[in-house]
mmCIF file of C-alpha atoms in Angstrom:
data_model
loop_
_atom_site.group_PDB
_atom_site.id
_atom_site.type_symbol
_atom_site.label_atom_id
_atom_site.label_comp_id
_atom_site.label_asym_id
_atom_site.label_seq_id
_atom_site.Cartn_x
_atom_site.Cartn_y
_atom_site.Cartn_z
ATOM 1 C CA UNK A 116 0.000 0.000 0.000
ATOM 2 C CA UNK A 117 2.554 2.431 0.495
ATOM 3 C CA UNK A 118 4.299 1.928 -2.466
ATOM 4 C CA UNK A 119 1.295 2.141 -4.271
ATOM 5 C CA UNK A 120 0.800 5.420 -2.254
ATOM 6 C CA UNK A 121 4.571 6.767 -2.883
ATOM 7 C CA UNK A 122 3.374 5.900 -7.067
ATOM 8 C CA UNK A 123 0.529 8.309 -6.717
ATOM 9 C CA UNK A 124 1.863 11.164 -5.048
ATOM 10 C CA UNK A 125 4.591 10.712 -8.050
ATOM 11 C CA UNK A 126 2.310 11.070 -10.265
ATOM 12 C CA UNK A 127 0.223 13.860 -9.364
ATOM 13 C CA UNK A 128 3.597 16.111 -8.780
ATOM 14 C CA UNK A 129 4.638 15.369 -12.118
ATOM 15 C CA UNK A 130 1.508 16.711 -12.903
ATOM 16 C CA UNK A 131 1.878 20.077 -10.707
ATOM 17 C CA UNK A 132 2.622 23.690 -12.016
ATOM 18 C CA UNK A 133 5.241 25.512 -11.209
ATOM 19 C CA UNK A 134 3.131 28.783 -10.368
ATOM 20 C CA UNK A 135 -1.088 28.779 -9.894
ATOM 21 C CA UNK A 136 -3.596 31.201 -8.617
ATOM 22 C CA UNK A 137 -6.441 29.688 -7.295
ATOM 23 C CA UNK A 138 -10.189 29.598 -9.154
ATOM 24 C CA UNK A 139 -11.529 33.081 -7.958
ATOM 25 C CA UNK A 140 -14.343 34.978 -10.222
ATOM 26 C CA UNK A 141 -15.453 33.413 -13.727
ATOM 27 C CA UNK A 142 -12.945 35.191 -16.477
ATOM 28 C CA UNK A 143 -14.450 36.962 -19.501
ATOM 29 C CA UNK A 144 -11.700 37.897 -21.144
ATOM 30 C CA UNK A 145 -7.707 37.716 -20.679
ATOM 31 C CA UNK A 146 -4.260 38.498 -22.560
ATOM 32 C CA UNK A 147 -0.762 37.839 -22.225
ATOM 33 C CA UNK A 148 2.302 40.462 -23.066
ATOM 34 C CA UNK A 149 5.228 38.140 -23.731
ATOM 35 C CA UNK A 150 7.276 41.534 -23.495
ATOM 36 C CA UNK A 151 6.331 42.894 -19.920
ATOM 37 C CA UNK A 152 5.851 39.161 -18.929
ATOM 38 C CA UNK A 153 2.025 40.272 -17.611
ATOM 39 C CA UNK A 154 -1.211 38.782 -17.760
ATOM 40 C CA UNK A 155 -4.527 41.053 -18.357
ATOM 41 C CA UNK A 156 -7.728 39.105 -16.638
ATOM 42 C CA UNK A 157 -11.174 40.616 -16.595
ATOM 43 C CA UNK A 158 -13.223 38.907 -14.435
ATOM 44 C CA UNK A 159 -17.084 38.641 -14.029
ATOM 45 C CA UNK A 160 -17.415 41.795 -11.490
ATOM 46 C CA UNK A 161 -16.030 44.049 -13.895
ATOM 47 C CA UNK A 162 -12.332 43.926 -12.279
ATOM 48 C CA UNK A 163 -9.767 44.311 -14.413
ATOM 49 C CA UNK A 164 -6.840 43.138 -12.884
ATOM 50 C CA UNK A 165 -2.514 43.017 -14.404
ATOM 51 C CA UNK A 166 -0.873 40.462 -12.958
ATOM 52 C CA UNK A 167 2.959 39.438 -12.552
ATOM 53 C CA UNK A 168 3.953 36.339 -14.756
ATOM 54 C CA UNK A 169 6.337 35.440 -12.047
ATOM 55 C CA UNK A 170 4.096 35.276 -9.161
ATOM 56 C CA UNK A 171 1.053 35.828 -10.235
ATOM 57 C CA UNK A 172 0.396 38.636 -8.156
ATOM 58 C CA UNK A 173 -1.878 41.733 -8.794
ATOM 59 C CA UNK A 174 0.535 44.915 -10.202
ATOM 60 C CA UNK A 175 -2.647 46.603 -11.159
ATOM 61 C CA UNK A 176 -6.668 46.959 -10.780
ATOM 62 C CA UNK A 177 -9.040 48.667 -12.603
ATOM 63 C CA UNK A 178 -12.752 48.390 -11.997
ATOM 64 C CA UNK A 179 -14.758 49.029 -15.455
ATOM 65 C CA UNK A 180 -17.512 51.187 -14.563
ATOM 66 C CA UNK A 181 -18.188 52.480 -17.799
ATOM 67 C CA UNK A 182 -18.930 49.455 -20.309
ATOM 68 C CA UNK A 183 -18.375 45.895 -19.947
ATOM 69 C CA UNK A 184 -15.282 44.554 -21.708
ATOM 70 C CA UNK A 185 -15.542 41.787 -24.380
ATOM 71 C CA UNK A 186 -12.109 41.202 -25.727
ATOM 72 C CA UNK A 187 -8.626 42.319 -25.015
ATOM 73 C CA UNK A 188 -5.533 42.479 -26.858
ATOM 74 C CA UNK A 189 -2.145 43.170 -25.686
ATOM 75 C CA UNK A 190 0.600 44.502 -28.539
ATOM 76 C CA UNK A 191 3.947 44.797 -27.455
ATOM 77 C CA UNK A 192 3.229 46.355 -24.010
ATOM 78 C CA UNK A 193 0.300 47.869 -24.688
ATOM 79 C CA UNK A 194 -3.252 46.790 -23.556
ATOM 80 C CA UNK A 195 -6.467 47.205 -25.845
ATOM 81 C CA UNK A 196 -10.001 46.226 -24.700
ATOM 82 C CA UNK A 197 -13.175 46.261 -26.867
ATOM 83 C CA UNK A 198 -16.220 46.545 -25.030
ATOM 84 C CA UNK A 199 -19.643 45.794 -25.779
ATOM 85 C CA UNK A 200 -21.300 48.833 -26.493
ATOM 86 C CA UNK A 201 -18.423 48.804 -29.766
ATOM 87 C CA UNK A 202 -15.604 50.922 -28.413
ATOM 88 C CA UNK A 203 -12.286 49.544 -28.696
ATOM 89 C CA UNK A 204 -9.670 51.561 -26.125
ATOM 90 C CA UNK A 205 -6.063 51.529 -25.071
ATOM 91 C CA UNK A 206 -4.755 51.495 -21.678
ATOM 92 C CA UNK A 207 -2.052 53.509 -20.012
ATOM 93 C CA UNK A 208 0.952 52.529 -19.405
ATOM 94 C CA UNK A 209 0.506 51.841 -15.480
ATOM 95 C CA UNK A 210 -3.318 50.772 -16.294
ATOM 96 C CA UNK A 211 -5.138 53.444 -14.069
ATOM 97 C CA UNK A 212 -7.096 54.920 -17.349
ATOM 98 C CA UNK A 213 -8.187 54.173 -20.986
ATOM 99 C CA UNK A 214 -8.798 56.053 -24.239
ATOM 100 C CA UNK A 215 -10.911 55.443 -26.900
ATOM 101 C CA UNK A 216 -9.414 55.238 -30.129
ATOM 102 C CA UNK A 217 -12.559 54.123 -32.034
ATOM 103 C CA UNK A 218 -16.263 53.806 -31.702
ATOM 104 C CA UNK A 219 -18.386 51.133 -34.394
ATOM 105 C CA UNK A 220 -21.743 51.025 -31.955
ATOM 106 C CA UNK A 221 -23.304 53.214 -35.065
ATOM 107 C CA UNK A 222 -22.253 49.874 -37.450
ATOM 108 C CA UNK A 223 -25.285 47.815 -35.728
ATOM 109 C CA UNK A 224 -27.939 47.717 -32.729
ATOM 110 C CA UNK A 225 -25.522 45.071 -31.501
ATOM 111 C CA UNK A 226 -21.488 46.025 -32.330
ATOM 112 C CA UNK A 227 -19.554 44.323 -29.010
ATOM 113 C CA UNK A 228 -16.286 43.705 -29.907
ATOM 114 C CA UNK A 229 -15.642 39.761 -29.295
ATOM 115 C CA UNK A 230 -12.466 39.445 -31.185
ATOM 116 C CA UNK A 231 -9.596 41.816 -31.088
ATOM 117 C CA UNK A 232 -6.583 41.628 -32.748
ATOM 118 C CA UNK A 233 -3.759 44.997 -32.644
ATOM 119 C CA UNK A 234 -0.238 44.679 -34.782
ATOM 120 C CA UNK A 235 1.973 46.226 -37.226
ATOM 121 C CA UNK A 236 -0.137 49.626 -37.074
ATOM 122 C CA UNK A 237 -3.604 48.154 -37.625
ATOM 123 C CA UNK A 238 -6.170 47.053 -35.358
ATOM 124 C CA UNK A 239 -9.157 44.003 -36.626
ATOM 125 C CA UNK A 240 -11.747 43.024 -34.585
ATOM 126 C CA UNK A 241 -15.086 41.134 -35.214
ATOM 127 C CA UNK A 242 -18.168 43.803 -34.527
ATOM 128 C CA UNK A 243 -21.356 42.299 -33.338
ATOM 129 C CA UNK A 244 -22.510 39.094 -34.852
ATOM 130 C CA UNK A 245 -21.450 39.411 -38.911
ATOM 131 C CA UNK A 246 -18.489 42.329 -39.163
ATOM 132 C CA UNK A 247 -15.150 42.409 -39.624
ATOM 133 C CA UNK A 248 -12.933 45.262 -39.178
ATOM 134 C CA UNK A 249 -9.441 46.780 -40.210
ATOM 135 C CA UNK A 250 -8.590 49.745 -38.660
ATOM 136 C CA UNK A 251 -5.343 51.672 -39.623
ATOM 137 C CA UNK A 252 -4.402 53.911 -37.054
ATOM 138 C CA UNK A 253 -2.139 55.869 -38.619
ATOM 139 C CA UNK A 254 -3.986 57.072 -41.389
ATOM 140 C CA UNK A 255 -7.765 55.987 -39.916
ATOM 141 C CA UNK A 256 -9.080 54.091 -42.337
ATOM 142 C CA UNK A 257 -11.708 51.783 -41.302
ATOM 143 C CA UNK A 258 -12.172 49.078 -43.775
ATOM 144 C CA UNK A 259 -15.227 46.251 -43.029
ATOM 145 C CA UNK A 260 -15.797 42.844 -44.383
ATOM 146 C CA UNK A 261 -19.433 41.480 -44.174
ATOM 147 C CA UNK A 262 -19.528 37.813 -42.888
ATOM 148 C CA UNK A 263 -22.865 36.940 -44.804
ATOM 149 C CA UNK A 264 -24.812 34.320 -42.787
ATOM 150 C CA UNK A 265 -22.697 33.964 -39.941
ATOM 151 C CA UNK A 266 -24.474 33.553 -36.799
ATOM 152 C CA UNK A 267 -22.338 34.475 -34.183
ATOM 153 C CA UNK A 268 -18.377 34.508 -34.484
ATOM 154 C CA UNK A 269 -16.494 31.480 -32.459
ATOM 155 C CA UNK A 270 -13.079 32.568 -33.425
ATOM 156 C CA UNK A 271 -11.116 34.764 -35.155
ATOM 157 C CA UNK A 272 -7.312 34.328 -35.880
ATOM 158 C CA UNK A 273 -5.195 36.419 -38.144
ATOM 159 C CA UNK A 274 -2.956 34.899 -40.731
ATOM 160 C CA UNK A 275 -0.269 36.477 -42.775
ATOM 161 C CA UNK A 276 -2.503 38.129 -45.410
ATOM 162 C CA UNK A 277 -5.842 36.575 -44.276
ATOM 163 C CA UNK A 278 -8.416 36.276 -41.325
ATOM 164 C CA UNK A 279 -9.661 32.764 -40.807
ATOM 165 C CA UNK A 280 -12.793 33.074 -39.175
ATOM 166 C CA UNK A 281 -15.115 30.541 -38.050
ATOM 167 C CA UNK A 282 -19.706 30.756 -36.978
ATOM 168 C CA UNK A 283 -21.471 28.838 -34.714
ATOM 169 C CA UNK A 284 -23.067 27.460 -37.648
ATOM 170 C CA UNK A 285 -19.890 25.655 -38.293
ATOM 171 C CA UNK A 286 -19.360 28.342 -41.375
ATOM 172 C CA UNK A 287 -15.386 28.496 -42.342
ATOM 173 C CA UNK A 288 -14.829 32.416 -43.915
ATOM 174 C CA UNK A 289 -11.893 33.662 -45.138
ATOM 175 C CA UNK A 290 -11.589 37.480 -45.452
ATOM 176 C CA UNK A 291 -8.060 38.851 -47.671
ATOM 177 C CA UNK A 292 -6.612 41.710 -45.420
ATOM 178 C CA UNK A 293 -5.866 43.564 -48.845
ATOM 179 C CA UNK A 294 -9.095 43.673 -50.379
ATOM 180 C CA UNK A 295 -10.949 43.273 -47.139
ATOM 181 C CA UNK A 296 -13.365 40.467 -49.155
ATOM 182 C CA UNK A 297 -14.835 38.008 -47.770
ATOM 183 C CA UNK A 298 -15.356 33.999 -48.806
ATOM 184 C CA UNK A 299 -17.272 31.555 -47.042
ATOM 185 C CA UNK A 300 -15.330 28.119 -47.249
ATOM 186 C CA UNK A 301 -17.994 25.601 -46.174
ATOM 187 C CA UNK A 302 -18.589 24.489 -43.350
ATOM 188 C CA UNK A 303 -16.912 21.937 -40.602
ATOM 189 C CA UNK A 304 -17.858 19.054 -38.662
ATOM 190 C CA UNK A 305 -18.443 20.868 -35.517
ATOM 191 C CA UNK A 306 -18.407 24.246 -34.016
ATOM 192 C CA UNK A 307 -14.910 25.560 -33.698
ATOM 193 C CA UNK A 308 -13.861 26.861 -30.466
ATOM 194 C CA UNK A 309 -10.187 27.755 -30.615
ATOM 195 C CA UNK A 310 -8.118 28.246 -32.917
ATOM 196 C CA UNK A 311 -4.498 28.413 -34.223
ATOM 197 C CA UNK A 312 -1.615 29.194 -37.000
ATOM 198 C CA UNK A 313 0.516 25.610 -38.290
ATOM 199 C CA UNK A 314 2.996 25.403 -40.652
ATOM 200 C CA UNK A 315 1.430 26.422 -44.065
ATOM 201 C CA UNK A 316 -2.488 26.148 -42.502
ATOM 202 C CA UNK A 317 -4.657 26.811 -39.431
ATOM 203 C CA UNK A 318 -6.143 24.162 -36.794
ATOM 204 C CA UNK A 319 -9.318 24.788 -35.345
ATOM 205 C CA UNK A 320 -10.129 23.265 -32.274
ATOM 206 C CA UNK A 321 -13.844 21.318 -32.137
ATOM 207 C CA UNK A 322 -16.622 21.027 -29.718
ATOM 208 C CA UNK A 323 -16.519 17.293 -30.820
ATOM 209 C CA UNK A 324 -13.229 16.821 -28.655
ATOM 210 C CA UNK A 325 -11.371 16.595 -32.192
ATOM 211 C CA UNK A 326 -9.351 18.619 -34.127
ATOM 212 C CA UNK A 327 -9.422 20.167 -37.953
ATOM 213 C CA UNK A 328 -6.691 20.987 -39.736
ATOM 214 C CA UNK A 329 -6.770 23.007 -42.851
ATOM 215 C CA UNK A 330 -3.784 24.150 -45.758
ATOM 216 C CA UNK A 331 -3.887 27.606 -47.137
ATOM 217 C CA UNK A 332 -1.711 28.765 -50.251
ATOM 218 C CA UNK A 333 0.990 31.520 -49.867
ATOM 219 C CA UNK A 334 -1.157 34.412 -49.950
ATOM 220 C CA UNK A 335 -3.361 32.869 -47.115
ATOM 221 C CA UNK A 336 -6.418 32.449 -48.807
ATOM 222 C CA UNK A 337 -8.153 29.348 -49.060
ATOM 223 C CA UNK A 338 -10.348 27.674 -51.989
ATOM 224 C CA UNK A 339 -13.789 26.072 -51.896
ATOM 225 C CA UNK A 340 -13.679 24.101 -55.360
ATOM 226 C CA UNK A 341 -14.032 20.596 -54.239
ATOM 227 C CA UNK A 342 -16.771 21.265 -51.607
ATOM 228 C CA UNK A 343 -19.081 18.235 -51.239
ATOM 229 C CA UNK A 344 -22.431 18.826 -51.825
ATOM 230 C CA UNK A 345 -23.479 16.699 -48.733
ATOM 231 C CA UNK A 346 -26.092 18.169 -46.291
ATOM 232 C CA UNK A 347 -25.302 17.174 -42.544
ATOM 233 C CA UNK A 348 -28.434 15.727 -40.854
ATOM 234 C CA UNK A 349 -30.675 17.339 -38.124
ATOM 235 C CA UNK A 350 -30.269 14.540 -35.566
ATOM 236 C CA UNK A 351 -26.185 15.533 -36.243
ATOM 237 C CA UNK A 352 -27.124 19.241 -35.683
ATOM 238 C CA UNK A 353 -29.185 18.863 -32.646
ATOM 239 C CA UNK A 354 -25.700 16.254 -30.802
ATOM 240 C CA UNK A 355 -23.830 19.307 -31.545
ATOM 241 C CA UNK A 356 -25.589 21.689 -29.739
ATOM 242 C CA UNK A 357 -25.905 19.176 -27.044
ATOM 243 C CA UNK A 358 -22.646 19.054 -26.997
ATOM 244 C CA UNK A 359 -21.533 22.508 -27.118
ATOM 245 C CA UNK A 360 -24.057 23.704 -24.141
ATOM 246 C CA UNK A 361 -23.272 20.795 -21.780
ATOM 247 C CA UNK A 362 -21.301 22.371 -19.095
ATOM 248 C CA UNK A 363 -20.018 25.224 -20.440
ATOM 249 C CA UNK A 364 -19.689 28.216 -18.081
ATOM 250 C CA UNK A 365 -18.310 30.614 -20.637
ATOM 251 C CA UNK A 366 -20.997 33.428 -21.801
ATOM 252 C CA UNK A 367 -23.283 30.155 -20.955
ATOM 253 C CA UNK A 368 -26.750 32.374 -21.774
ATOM 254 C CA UNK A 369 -25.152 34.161 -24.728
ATOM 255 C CA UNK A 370 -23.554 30.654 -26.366
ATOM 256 C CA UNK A 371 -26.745 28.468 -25.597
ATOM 257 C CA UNK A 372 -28.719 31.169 -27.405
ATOM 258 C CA UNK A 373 -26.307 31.215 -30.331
ATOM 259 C CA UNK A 374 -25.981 27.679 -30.271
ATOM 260 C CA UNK A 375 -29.983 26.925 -30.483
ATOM 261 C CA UNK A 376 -30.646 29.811 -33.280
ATOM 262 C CA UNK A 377 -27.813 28.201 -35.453
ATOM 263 C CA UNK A 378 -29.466 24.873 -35.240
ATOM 264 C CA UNK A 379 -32.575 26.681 -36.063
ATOM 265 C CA UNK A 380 -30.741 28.574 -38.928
ATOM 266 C CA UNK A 381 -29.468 24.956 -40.305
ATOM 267 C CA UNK A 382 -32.721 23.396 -39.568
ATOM 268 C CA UNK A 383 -34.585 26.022 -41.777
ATOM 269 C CA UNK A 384 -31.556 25.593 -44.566
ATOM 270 C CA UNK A 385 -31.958 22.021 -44.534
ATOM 271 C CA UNK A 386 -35.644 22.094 -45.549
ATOM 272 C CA UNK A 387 -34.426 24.538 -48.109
ATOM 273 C CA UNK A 388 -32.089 22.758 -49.233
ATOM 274 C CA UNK A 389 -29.383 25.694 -48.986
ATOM 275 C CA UNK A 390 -27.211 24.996 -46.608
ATOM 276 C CA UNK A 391 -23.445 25.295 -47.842
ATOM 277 C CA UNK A 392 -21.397 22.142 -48.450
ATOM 278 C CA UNK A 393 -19.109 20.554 -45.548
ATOM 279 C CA UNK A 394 -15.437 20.633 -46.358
ATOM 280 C CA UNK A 395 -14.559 17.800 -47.879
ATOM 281 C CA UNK A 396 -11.530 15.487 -46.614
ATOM 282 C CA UNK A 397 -8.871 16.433 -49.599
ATOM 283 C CA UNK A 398 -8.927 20.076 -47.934
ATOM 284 C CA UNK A 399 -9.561 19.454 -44.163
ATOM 285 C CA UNK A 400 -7.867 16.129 -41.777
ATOM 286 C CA UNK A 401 -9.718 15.383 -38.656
ATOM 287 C CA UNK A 402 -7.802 14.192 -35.562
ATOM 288 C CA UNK A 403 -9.816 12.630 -32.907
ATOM 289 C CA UNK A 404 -8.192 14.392 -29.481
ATOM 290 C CA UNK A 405 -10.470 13.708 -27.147
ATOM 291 C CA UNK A 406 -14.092 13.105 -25.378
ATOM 292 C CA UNK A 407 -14.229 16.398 -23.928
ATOM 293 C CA UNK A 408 -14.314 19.738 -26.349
ATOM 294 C CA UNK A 409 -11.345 21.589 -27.370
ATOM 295 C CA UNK A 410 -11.549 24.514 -25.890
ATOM 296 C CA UNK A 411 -8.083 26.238 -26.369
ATOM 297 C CA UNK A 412 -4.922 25.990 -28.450
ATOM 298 C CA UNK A 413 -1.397 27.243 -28.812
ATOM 299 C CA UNK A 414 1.336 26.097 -31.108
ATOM 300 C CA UNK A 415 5.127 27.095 -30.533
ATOM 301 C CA UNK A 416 7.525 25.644 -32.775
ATOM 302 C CA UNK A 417 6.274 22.104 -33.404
ATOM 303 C CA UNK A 418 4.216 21.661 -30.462
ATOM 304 C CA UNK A 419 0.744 21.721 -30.158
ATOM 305 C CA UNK A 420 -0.195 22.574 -26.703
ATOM 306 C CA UNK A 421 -4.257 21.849 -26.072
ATOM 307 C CA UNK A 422 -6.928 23.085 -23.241
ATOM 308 C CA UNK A 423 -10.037 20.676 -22.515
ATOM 309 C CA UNK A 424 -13.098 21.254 -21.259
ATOM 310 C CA UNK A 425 -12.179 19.211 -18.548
ATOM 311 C CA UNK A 426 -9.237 21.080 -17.473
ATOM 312 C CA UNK A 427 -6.753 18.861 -18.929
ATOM 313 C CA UNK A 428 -3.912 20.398 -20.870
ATOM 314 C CA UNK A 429 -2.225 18.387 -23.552
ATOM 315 C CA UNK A 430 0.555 18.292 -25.668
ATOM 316 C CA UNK A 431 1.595 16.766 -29.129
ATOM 317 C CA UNK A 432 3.393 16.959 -31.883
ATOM 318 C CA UNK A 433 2.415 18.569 -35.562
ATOM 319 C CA UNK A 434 0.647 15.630 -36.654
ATOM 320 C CA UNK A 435 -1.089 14.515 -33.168
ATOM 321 C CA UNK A 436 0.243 11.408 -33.081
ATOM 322 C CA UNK A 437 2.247 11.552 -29.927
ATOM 323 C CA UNK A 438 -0.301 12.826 -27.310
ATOM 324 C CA UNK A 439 0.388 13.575 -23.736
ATOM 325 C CA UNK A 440 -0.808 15.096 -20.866
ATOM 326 C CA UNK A 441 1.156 17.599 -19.262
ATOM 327 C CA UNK A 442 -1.522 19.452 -16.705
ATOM 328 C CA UNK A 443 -4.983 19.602 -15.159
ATOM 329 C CA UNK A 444 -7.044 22.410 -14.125
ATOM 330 C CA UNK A 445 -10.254 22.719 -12.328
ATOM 331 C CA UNK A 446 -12.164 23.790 -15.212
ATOM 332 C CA UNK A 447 -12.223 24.210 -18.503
ATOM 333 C CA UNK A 448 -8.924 25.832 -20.640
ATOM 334 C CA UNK A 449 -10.098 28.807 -21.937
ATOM 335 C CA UNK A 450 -6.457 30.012 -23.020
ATOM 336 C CA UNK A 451 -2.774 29.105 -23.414
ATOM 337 C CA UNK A 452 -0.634 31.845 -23.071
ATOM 338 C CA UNK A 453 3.456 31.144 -24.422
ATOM 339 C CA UNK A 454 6.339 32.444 -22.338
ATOM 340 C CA UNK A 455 9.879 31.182 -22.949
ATOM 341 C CA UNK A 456 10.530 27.802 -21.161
ATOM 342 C CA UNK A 457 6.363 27.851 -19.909
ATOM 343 C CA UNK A 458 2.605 27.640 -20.741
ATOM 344 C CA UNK A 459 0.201 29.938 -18.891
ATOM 345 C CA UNK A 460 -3.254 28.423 -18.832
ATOM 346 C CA UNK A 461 -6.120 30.368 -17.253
ATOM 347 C CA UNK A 462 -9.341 28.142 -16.546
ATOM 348 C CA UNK A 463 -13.133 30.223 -17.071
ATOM 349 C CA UNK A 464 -13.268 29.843 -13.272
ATOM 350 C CA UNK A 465 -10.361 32.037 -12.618
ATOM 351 C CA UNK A 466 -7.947 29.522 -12.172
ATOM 352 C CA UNK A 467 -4.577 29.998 -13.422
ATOM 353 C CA UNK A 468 -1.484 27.581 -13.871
ATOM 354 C CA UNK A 469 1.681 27.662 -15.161
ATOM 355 C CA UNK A 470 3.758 24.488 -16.275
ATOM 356 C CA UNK A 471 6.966 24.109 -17.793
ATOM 357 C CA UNK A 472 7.403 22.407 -21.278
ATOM 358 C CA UNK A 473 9.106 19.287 -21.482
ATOM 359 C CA UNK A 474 11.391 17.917 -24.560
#
């Protein structure tokens, strides 16, 4: 017995993080500056609050009065937040006070910014439930890209050249950066909840526990020539919404209501007979990961590092066949933050844990 004992507490310290905070308020939004080595959490009482990679301790708090925050975005050492009456803001330097730098609540009754994305001089973000935008700050030029029959944005990531952008319908868009048009690729599988850059491509992690990976050509667009013309089934639509609402604590009203009026959307498509073709298996691989959703993913060099559902965090290689677990959280992985010789993970229920990477 006390071996057995002596194998167990082995285990679960190989298992333990280096540096946590303990589960606190549900977070709504969080971002990581790789330069200042500080971590931006927004929490469910309207707190924001900058804390110390190293320790995890609070450098800074700021409680949002004004608007409620939706998304932030840190670039270089500066801190953006959109908010959900469609301002997007930057932060001081020390955090006491924001500025607005633009305002797109007269682009619809609903314009919260969900996505946010600031580099090289231009800011993007995704504007209530169908717009893109590309700001310029320099020269202010705002540029929008109309996601036509998306319900709801899931993610948004930023390419070189290209924003891969996926709907709670399952919808796949690209949008070109230059030309600021926009291309619905099909749809896939599931509902994407994370995703991230690979080699020549993007991976998007799935509700379904699995995950997608698709190849872009060198000027980051994709093409939608060999879409199949097969219609997914209602009994498939109605496991996915299951499946996406079953313990999820994240925006849990706002995502259930997406979730139902995309199956509804589908539904109504089906009995049309409109809705757009799945992407077919010469332009998208499916890797089975997992029974719990996918919920969070980060690739440095040629490691894929994964957040659960669960609270598990995994890693594998590029082509997910050498899976292991190197972490477990409370609750579900809502982001993997990169720094040097660690992961940062922050769970929706405001825990936070940091864990070296291994060979």
């Amino acid at each position: 017995m006390k071996i057995i004992a002596l194998v167990c507490a082995l285990f679960v310290f190989s298992f333990a993080s280096d540096v946590s905070a303990t589960a606190s308020l549900d977070v709504k939004s969080c971002a990581y500056s790789e330069q200042n080595k500080i971590l931006a959490v927004y929490d469910a009482k309207n707190l924001l609050k900058i804390l110390n990679q190293k320790d995890l301790k609070p450098i800074s708090k700021f409680d949002v009065k004004t608007d409620e925050i939706t998304s932030l975005a840190f670039d270089g050492a500066n801190l953006y937040a959109g908010f959900a009456g469609g301002e997007i803001a930057k932060f001081s330097d020390d955090f006491s006070s924001f500025a607005g730098m633009l305002n797109l609540s007269n682009l619809s009754l609903d314009a919260q910014i969900t996505h946010l994305h600031v580099a090289n001089g231009k800011i993007y973000a995704v504007a209530g439930k169908d717009a893109f935008i590309s700001y310029d700050v320099a020269s202010k030029k705002l540029t929008r890209a109309n996601l036509n029959g998306a319900y709801r944005i899931a993610t948004c990531k930023i390419l070189n050249g290209a924003a891969l952008i996926t709907s709670w319908d399952r919808s796949v868009f690209s949008v070109n950066l230059s030309t600021m048009k926009a291309k619905n690729l099909g749809k896939l599988k599931s509902v994407a909840l994370s995703a991230a850059e690979i080699n020549s491509g993007v991976i998007f992690g799935l509700a379904s526990g699995e995950i997608a990976s698709l190849k872009f050509d060198a000027d980051g667009n994709f093409t939608n020539e060999n879409l199949a013309s097969k219609q997914p089934s209602a009994a498939n639509l109605t496991a996915e919404a299951n499946l996406t609402q079953t313990s999820d604590k994240e925006n849990a009203s706002v995502n259930l209501t997406a979730v139902k009026n995309a199956q509804n959307r589908a539904d109504l498509n089906l009995t049309n007979g409109t809705t757009n073709a799945n992407l077919t298996d010469a332009e998208i691989q499916i890797y089975k990961i997992s029974n719990s959703r996918v919920k969070s993913l980060l690739v440095v060099e040629d490691k894929v590092y994964i957040g659960l559902g669960n609270g598990e965090i995994l890693r594998s290689d590029a082509e997910f066949k050498q899976i292991e677990k190197i972490g477990k959280n409370s609750d579900a992985v809502i982001k993997i933050f990169n720094d040097e010789d660690s992961v940062i993970t922050v769970s929706i229920n405001g825990e936070i844990q940091i864990y070296k990477k291994k060979s």
